[in-house]
Tab-separated table of C-alpha atoms and ligand atoms in Angstrom:
chain	number	residue	atom	x	y	z
Q	1	MET	CA	-48.302	66.960	114.514
Q	2	LYS	CA	-46.784	69.648	111.743
Q	3	THR	CA	-43.706	70.497	110.795
Q	4	LEU	CA	-42.435	74.264	111.175
Q	5	THR	CA	-40.107	74.295	108.189
Q	6	LYS	CA	-38.833	77.634	108.275
Q	7	PHE	CA	-39.123	79.356	111.164
Q	8	SER	CA	-37.517	82.354	111.832
Q	9	ALA	CA	-34.183	81.600	113.456
Q	10	ALA	CA	-34.307	85.156	115.905
Q	11	LEU	CA	-37.392	83.644	117.520
Q	12	PHE	CA	-35.618	80.849	118.567
Q	13	SER	CA	-33.174	82.860	120.586
Q	14	LEU	CA	-36.076	84.768	122.497
Q	15	SER	CA	-37.291	82.676	125.639
Q	16	LEU	CA	-40.414	82.799	127.513
Q	17	PHE	CA	-40.659	84.846	130.162
Q	18	THR	CA	-38.132	87.381	128.781
Q	19	PRO	CA	-39.870	90.626	127.058
Q	20	GLN	CA	-39.782	90.308	123.122
Q	21	VAL	CA	-39.680	91.720	119.880
Q	22	SER	CA	-43.965	92.369	119.070
Q	23	ALA	CA	-43.363	92.597	115.883
Q	24	GLN	CA	-45.050	89.262	114.000
Q	25	THR	CA	-43.307	86.866	112.353
Q	26	LEU	CA	-44.961	84.176	109.691
Q	27	LEU	CA	-44.298	80.919	110.684
Q	28	ASN	CA	-44.026	78.960	107.539
Q	29	LEU	CA	-46.193	75.484	107.989
Q	30	GLY	CA	-45.589	74.317	104.412
Q	31	GLY	CA	-45.279	70.769	104.358
Q	32	GLN	CA	-46.610	70.622	107.805
Q	33	ASP	CA	-46.685	67.013	109.835
Q	34	HIS	CA	-45.978	68.163	113.292
Q	35	LEU	CA	-48.388	69.851	115.206
Q	36	CYS	CA	-50.395	68.640	117.722
Q	37	SER	CA	-53.836	70.300	117.872
Q	38	PHE	CA	-56.719	69.880	120.222
Q	39	ALA	CA	-59.736	69.011	118.288
Q	40	PRO	CA	-60.525	66.973	115.638
Q	41	ASP	CA	-61.089	68.346	112.047
Q	42	GLU	CA	-59.572	71.917	113.402
Q	43	VAL	CA	-58.559	73.771	110.038
Q	44	PHE	CA	-55.050	75.874	109.852
Q	45	ASP	CA	-54.373	78.778	107.967
Q	46	GLU	CA	-51.809	78.579	105.189
Q	47	GLN	CA	-50.099	81.036	106.879
Q	48	ILE	CA	-49.861	81.396	110.625
Q	49	TYR	CA	-48.105	84.646	112.163
Q	50	SER	CA	-46.875	84.533	115.646
Q	51	PHE	CA	-46.809	87.410	117.927
Q	52	SER	CA	-44.970	87.766	121.148
Q	53	SER	CA	-47.552	86.242	123.948
Q	54	SER	CA	-49.481	88.268	126.511
Q	55	LYS	CA	-48.820	88.424	130.232
Q	56	GLN	CA	-51.880	86.523	130.846
Q	57	ALA	CA	-50.744	83.173	128.677
Q	58	GLU	CA	-47.680	83.215	130.554
Q	59	ASP	CA	-49.361	83.128	133.899
Q	60	LEU	CA	-50.972	80.213	132.810
Q	61	VAL	CA	-48.312	78.484	131.402
Q	62	ALA	CA	-46.097	79.007	134.798
Q	63	ASP	CA	-49.317	77.834	137.177
Q	64	ILE	CA	-49.704	74.764	134.935
Q	65	LEU	CA	-46.009	73.909	135.237
Q	66	SER	CA	-45.905	74.669	138.941
Q	67	THR	CA	-48.103	71.675	139.435
Q	68	VAL	CA	-45.554	69.381	138.150
Q	69	GLY	CA	-42.252	71.393	139.278
Q	70	LEU	CA	-41.133	71.878	135.739
Q	71	VAL	CA	-39.492	75.031	134.126
Q	72	PRO	CA	-40.703	75.732	130.787
Q	73	ARG	CA	-38.745	73.849	127.915
Q	74	PHE	CA	-40.494	75.091	125.410
Q	75	GLN	CA	-41.594	78.909	123.834
Q	76	ILE	CA	-45.006	80.408	123.646
Q	77	TYR	CA	-46.271	82.340	120.854
Q	78	ALA	CA	-49.834	84.158	120.351
Q	79	GLY	CA	-50.499	83.115	116.480
Q	80	ASN	CA	-53.807	82.990	114.316
Q	81	VAL	CA	-54.517	79.367	115.248
Q	82	PRO	CA	-58.247	77.766	115.971
Q	83	ASN	CA	-57.236	77.669	119.951
Q	84	ALA	CA	-53.981	76.335	120.596
Q	85	ALA	CA	-51.143	74.056	119.167
Q	86	ALA	CA	-47.772	72.414	120.178
Q	87	VAL	CA	-45.468	72.373	117.161
Q	88	ILE	CA	-42.196	71.387	116.738
Q	89	ASP	CA	-39.267	72.206	114.781
Q	90	GLY	CA	-35.848	70.634	115.135
Q	91	ASP	CA	-35.556	70.718	118.991
Q	92	GLN	CA	-37.134	73.995	119.413
Q	93	ARG	CA	-40.909	73.331	120.854
Q	94	LEU	CA	-42.776	76.161	120.450
Q	95	ILE	CA	-46.645	76.588	121.962
Q	96	VAL	CA	-48.871	78.663	119.583
Q	97	TYR	CA	-52.247	79.930	120.828
Q	98	SER	CA	-54.953	82.202	119.673
Q	99	GLU	CA	-54.861	85.187	122.268
Q	100	ASP	CA	-58.550	86.297	120.820
Q	101	TRP	CA	-59.521	82.608	121.732
Q	102	ILE	CA	-57.563	82.520	125.508
Q	103	GLN	CA	-58.831	86.168	126.468
Q	104	ASN	CA	-62.329	85.146	125.804
Q	105	GLU	CA	-61.743	82.118	127.717
Q	106	ILE	CA	-60.035	83.615	130.645
Q	107	ALA	CA	-62.842	86.729	131.306
Q	108	ASN	CA	-65.758	83.647	130.877
Q	109	ASN	CA	-64.184	80.381	131.899
Q	110	ARG	CA	-60.683	80.634	133.029
Q	111	TRP	CA	-60.557	76.312	133.668
Q	112	ALA	CA	-61.270	76.183	129.898
Q	113	ALA	CA	-57.793	77.937	129.034
Q	114	VAL	CA	-55.988	76.396	131.721
Q	115	ALA	CA	-57.228	72.981	130.476
Q	116	LEU	CA	-56.479	73.446	126.653
Q	117	LEU	CA	-53.048	74.896	127.302
Q	118	SER	CA	-51.968	71.872	129.780
Q	119	HIS	CA	-53.280	69.518	126.860
Q	120	GLU	CA	-50.810	71.388	124.835
Q	121	ILE	CA	-47.741	71.494	127.219
Q	122	ALA	CA	-48.334	67.652	128.101
Q	123	HIS	CA	-47.623	67.086	124.282
Q	124	HIS	CA	-44.386	68.460	124.921
Q	125	LEU	CA	-43.468	67.135	128.106
Q	126	ASN	CA	-44.262	63.735	127.195
Q	127	GLY	CA	-42.486	63.767	124.235
Q	128	HIS	CA	-45.430	63.412	121.683
Q	129	THR	CA	-44.421	66.128	119.419
Q	130	LEU	CA	-41.046	64.714	118.922
Q	131	GLU	CA	-42.924	61.337	117.541
Q	132	ALA	CA	-43.537	60.991	114.007
Q	133	GLY	CA	-47.128	60.380	112.829
Q	134	GLY	CA	-48.644	63.495	114.636
Q	135	SER	CA	-51.946	63.714	116.482
Q	136	ARG	CA	-53.311	59.968	117.347
Q	137	PRO	CA	-55.912	58.859	120.004
Q	138	PRO	CA	-53.522	57.664	122.419
Q	139	THR	CA	-51.322	60.592	122.681
Q	140	GLU	CA	-53.953	62.701	122.746
Q	141	LEU	CA	-55.852	60.701	125.682
Q	142	GLU	CA	-52.218	61.331	127.607
Q	143	ALA	CA	-52.536	65.001	127.127
Q	144	ASP	CA	-56.620	65.094	127.813
Q	145	LYS	CA	-55.453	63.161	131.299
Q	146	PHE	CA	-52.368	65.614	132.418
Q	147	ALA	CA	-55.101	68.577	131.631
Q	148	GLY	CA	-57.552	66.830	134.221
Q	149	PHE	CA	-54.380	66.457	136.296
Q	150	ALA	CA	-53.547	70.375	136.086
Q	151	VAL	CA	-56.870	71.589	136.766
Q	152	GLY	CA	-57.530	69.445	139.912
Q	153	LYS	CA	-53.798	70.206	141.313
Q	154	LEU	CA	-54.670	74.314	140.561
Q	155	GLY	CA	-58.073	74.174	142.576
Q	156	GLY	CA	-60.380	73.066	139.750
Q	157	SER	CA	-63.126	70.814	140.262
Q	158	LEU	CA	-63.947	67.708	137.845
Q	159	GLN	CA	-66.512	69.785	136.120
Q	160	ASP	CA	-64.340	72.501	135.705
Q	161	ALA	CA	-61.912	70.094	133.892
Q	162	GLN	CA	-64.300	68.382	131.463
Q	163	TRP	CA	-66.323	71.517	130.511
Q	164	LEU	CA	-63.905	72.293	127.752
Q	165	PHE	CA	-64.050	68.695	126.395
Q	166	LYS	CA	-67.477	68.944	126.780
Q	167	GLN	CA	-67.984	71.299	124.042
Q	168	LEU	CA	-66.502	68.824	121.414
Q	169	SER	CA	-68.141	66.477	119.391
Q	170	ALA	CA	-69.011	63.264	120.356
Q	171	SER	CA	-67.127	61.239	117.648
Q	172	GLY	CA	-63.568	61.052	117.169
Q	173	SER	CA	-61.636	60.854	113.983
Q	174	ASP	CA	-58.293	59.290	112.909
Q	175	THR	CA	-56.186	61.738	115.016
Q	176	HIS	CA	-58.326	62.480	118.148
Q	177	PRO	CA	-60.400	59.679	119.997
Q	178	PRO	CA	-64.497	60.161	121.201
Q	179	ARG	CA	-65.533	62.567	123.416
Q	180	GLY	CA	-66.324	59.609	126.142
Q	181	ALA	CA	-62.745	58.762	126.110
Q	182	ARG	CA	-61.430	62.066	126.666
Q	183	LEU	CA	-63.788	62.833	129.419
Q	184	GLU	CA	-62.690	59.615	131.394
Q	185	ALA	CA	-59.068	60.536	130.504
Q	186	VAL	CA	-59.756	64.181	132.111
Q	187	ALA	CA	-61.488	62.181	135.118
Q	188	VAL	CA	-58.783	59.776	135.818
Q	189	GLY	CA	-55.982	62.869	135.734
Q	190	TRP	CA	-58.351	65.030	137.599
Q	191	ARG	CA	-58.551	62.253	140.464
Q	192	ASP	CA	-54.998	61.303	140.325
Q	193	ALA	CA	-54.356	65.309	141.338
Q	194	THR	CA	-56.863	65.556	143.696
Q	195	GLY	CA	-57.752	62.343	145.475
Q	196	GLY	CA	-60.967	62.752	144.391
Q	197	GLN	CA	-61.692	65.658	146.093
Q	198	VAL	CA	-61.431	69.493	145.124
Q	199	ILE	CA	-58.337	70.977	146.161
Q	200	ARG	CA	-58.952	73.846	148.382
Q	201	SER	CA	-57.646	75.558	151.211
Q	202	THR	CA	-60.753	77.244	151.685
Q	203	PRO	CA	-60.662	80.602	153.345
Q	204	LYS	CA	-63.606	80.413	155.322
Q	205	ASP	CA	-62.012	77.628	156.981
Q	206	GLU	CA	-58.711	79.518	157.798
Q	207	PRO	CA	-58.461	81.237	161.185
Q	208	SER	CA	-55.929	84.025	160.469
Q	209	THR	CA	-57.504	86.498	157.993
Q	210	PRO	CA	-56.419	90.361	158.490
Q	211	THR	CA	-59.859	90.707	160.664
Q	212	THR	CA	-57.778	88.890	163.087
Q	213	SER	CA	-54.437	91.082	162.720
Q	214	SER	CA	-54.238	94.211	163.850
Q	215	VAL	CA	-50.709	94.416	162.844
Q	216	ALA	CA	-51.842	94.265	158.804
Q	217	GLY	CA	-54.101	96.979	159.174
Q	218	ASP	CA	-56.935	97.551	156.759
Q	219	TRP	CA	-55.615	99.749	154.130
Q	220	PHE	CA	-55.699	97.407	150.898
Q	221	VAL	CA	-53.735	96.648	147.836
Q	222	ILE	CA	-56.272	95.038	146.001
Q	223	ALA	CA	-54.857	92.840	143.225
Q	224	GLY	CA	-57.743	90.995	142.427
Q	225	SER	CA	-61.653	90.223	143.511
Q	226	TYR	CA	-63.624	87.013	142.981
Q	227	PRO	CA	-67.057	85.761	144.077
Q	228	HIS	CA	-66.982	83.342	147.084
Q	229	ALA	CA	-67.956	80.686	144.098
Q	230	SER	CA	-64.925	81.502	142.546
Q	231	VAL	CA	-62.423	81.273	145.293
Q	232	ALA	CA	-60.165	78.542	143.370
Q	233	GLN	CA	-59.346	81.411	141.148
Q	234	ALA	CA	-58.799	83.542	143.765
Q	235	GLU	CA	-55.947	81.165	144.983
Q	236	ILE	CA	-54.670	80.819	141.847
Q	237	LEU	CA	-53.891	84.544	141.916
Q	238	LEU	CA	-52.915	84.300	145.488
Q	239	HIS	CA	-50.264	81.766	145.108
Q	240	ARG	CA	-49.002	83.062	141.732
Q	241	LEU	CA	-48.198	86.313	143.566
Q	242	GLN	CA	-47.203	84.995	146.734
Q	243	ALA	CA	-44.247	82.994	144.310
Q	244	GLN	CA	-43.364	86.359	143.589
Q	245	GLY	CA	-42.781	87.319	146.908
Q	246	LEU	CA	-45.503	89.353	147.409
Q	247	PRO	CA	-46.839	89.290	150.854
Q	248	VAL	CA	-50.630	89.146	149.634
Q	249	ARG	CA	-53.182	87.371	151.668
Q	250	LEU	CA	-56.698	86.299	150.818
Q	251	VAL	CA	-59.730	88.361	152.934
Q	252	ASN	CA	-63.470	87.730	152.714
Q	253	THR	CA	-64.816	91.424	151.794
Q	254	ASP	CA	-68.357	90.447	153.809
Q	255	SER	CA	-65.834	91.277	156.862
Q	256	TYR	CA	-65.037	95.134	155.938
Q	257	ALA	CA	-67.539	97.746	155.635
Q	258	LYS	CA	-66.285	99.577	153.034
Q	259	LEU	CA	-65.894	96.687	150.768
Q	260	SER	CA	-68.440	95.057	148.445
Q	261	ASN	CA	-69.361	92.112	149.791
Q	262	GLY	CA	-69.585	88.614	148.280
Q	263	LEU	CA	-65.948	88.537	146.874
Q	264	TYR	CA	-62.321	87.007	148.148
Q	265	SER	CA	-60.148	89.941	147.503
Q	266	VAL	CA	-56.628	89.062	146.766
Q	267	VAL	CA	-54.808	91.911	148.921
Q	268	VAL	CA	-51.523	93.495	150.477
Q	269	ALA	CA	-52.524	94.936	153.790
Q	270	THR	CA	-50.646	97.829	155.177
Q	271	ASN	CA	-51.136	100.056	158.101
Q	272	SER	CA	-51.407	103.176	156.698
Q	273	ARG	CA	-52.493	105.303	153.264
Q	274	SER	CA	-48.725	106.258	152.538
Q	275	SER	CA	-47.668	102.457	153.075
Q	276	ALA	CA	-50.771	101.253	150.818
Q	277	PHE	CA	-49.393	103.150	147.694
Q	278	HIS	CA	-46.198	102.360	148.088
Q	279	ALA	CA	-46.977	98.658	148.103
Q	280	LEU	CA	-48.844	99.248	145.164
Q	281	GLU	CA	-45.975	100.127	143.031
Q	282	GLY	CA	-44.785	96.581	144.015
Q	283	VAL	CA	-48.018	94.970	143.213
Q	284	LYS	CA	-48.465	96.582	139.616
Q	285	GLN	CA	-45.427	94.931	138.244
Q	286	TYR	CA	-47.505	91.949	138.418
Q	287	VAL	CA	-51.053	93.296	138.289
Q	288	SER	CA	-51.204	96.209	136.024
Q	289	ASP	CA	-54.759	97.678	137.647
Q	290	ALA	CA	-54.328	96.949	140.571
Q	291	TYR	CA	-55.523	99.608	143.158
Q	292	VAL	CA	-55.927	101.157	146.955
Q	293	LYS	CA	-58.970	100.708	149.276
Q	294	LYS	CA	-59.503	101.196	152.777
Q	295	GLY	CA	-61.322	97.946	154.268
Q	296	ASN	CA	-63.009	99.933	157.231
L	1	ZN	ZN1	-53.346	67.175	121.175
């Protein structure tokens, strides 16, 4: 842990889910001793600039916090850090993450991003960043356990939860425990969340899909599509949009002649082209690249 000794007061007035200034702000980490990082031996730049966070990162944080029913008591910023860190200044809790890292992970392995942010969020939720002494193995393991818990609650497998940790070196350090202990902590958290079984209300087991609903129609606003193997990620988007009040549902594209097969799509189903384009406006508030397509 390292302390942000001088941090723009203006930054503190900003909240997580409100529009933020786009200009970057220089964080002064001089004399730094209160920063919880993810891996041992991470090197932080002398000068760290913070930028307003991306929608994707904020969505990930919202998904993670939904697993414990909490509202954020911290603010999140992009910045030139190795991956992510929990930092504190006075009573202000901050998560600073690398937009570069997160964007690449979302594209390649979203669960890695979920695990990383969950780990850092846990440092704040557990009050680690309020304690003196910085990162140390017991608090790191608590944070790792929550990472496993969050991935499990959001529908990921144990392998999904542990993937990021398997990239670490086997040996630990003064601040971070060895990899084997961290994998164990993740497994315990994942088991606590899931009872040992992947949580997924598998769409193919659900009887009510749009194929059986003549009311809903097959003019779809498509918010996102995922291969069948990635149904858990489709469900994360589904639940996120449902939480915004959108009447989204999951459809199996195999049931529709004009859709590419092999996918689960998160859609708003309507009866007509005009209804679909009307609904599109609402969906675009949350998914900017949503589009309209007819299923049959
Ligand atoms: Zn940590």
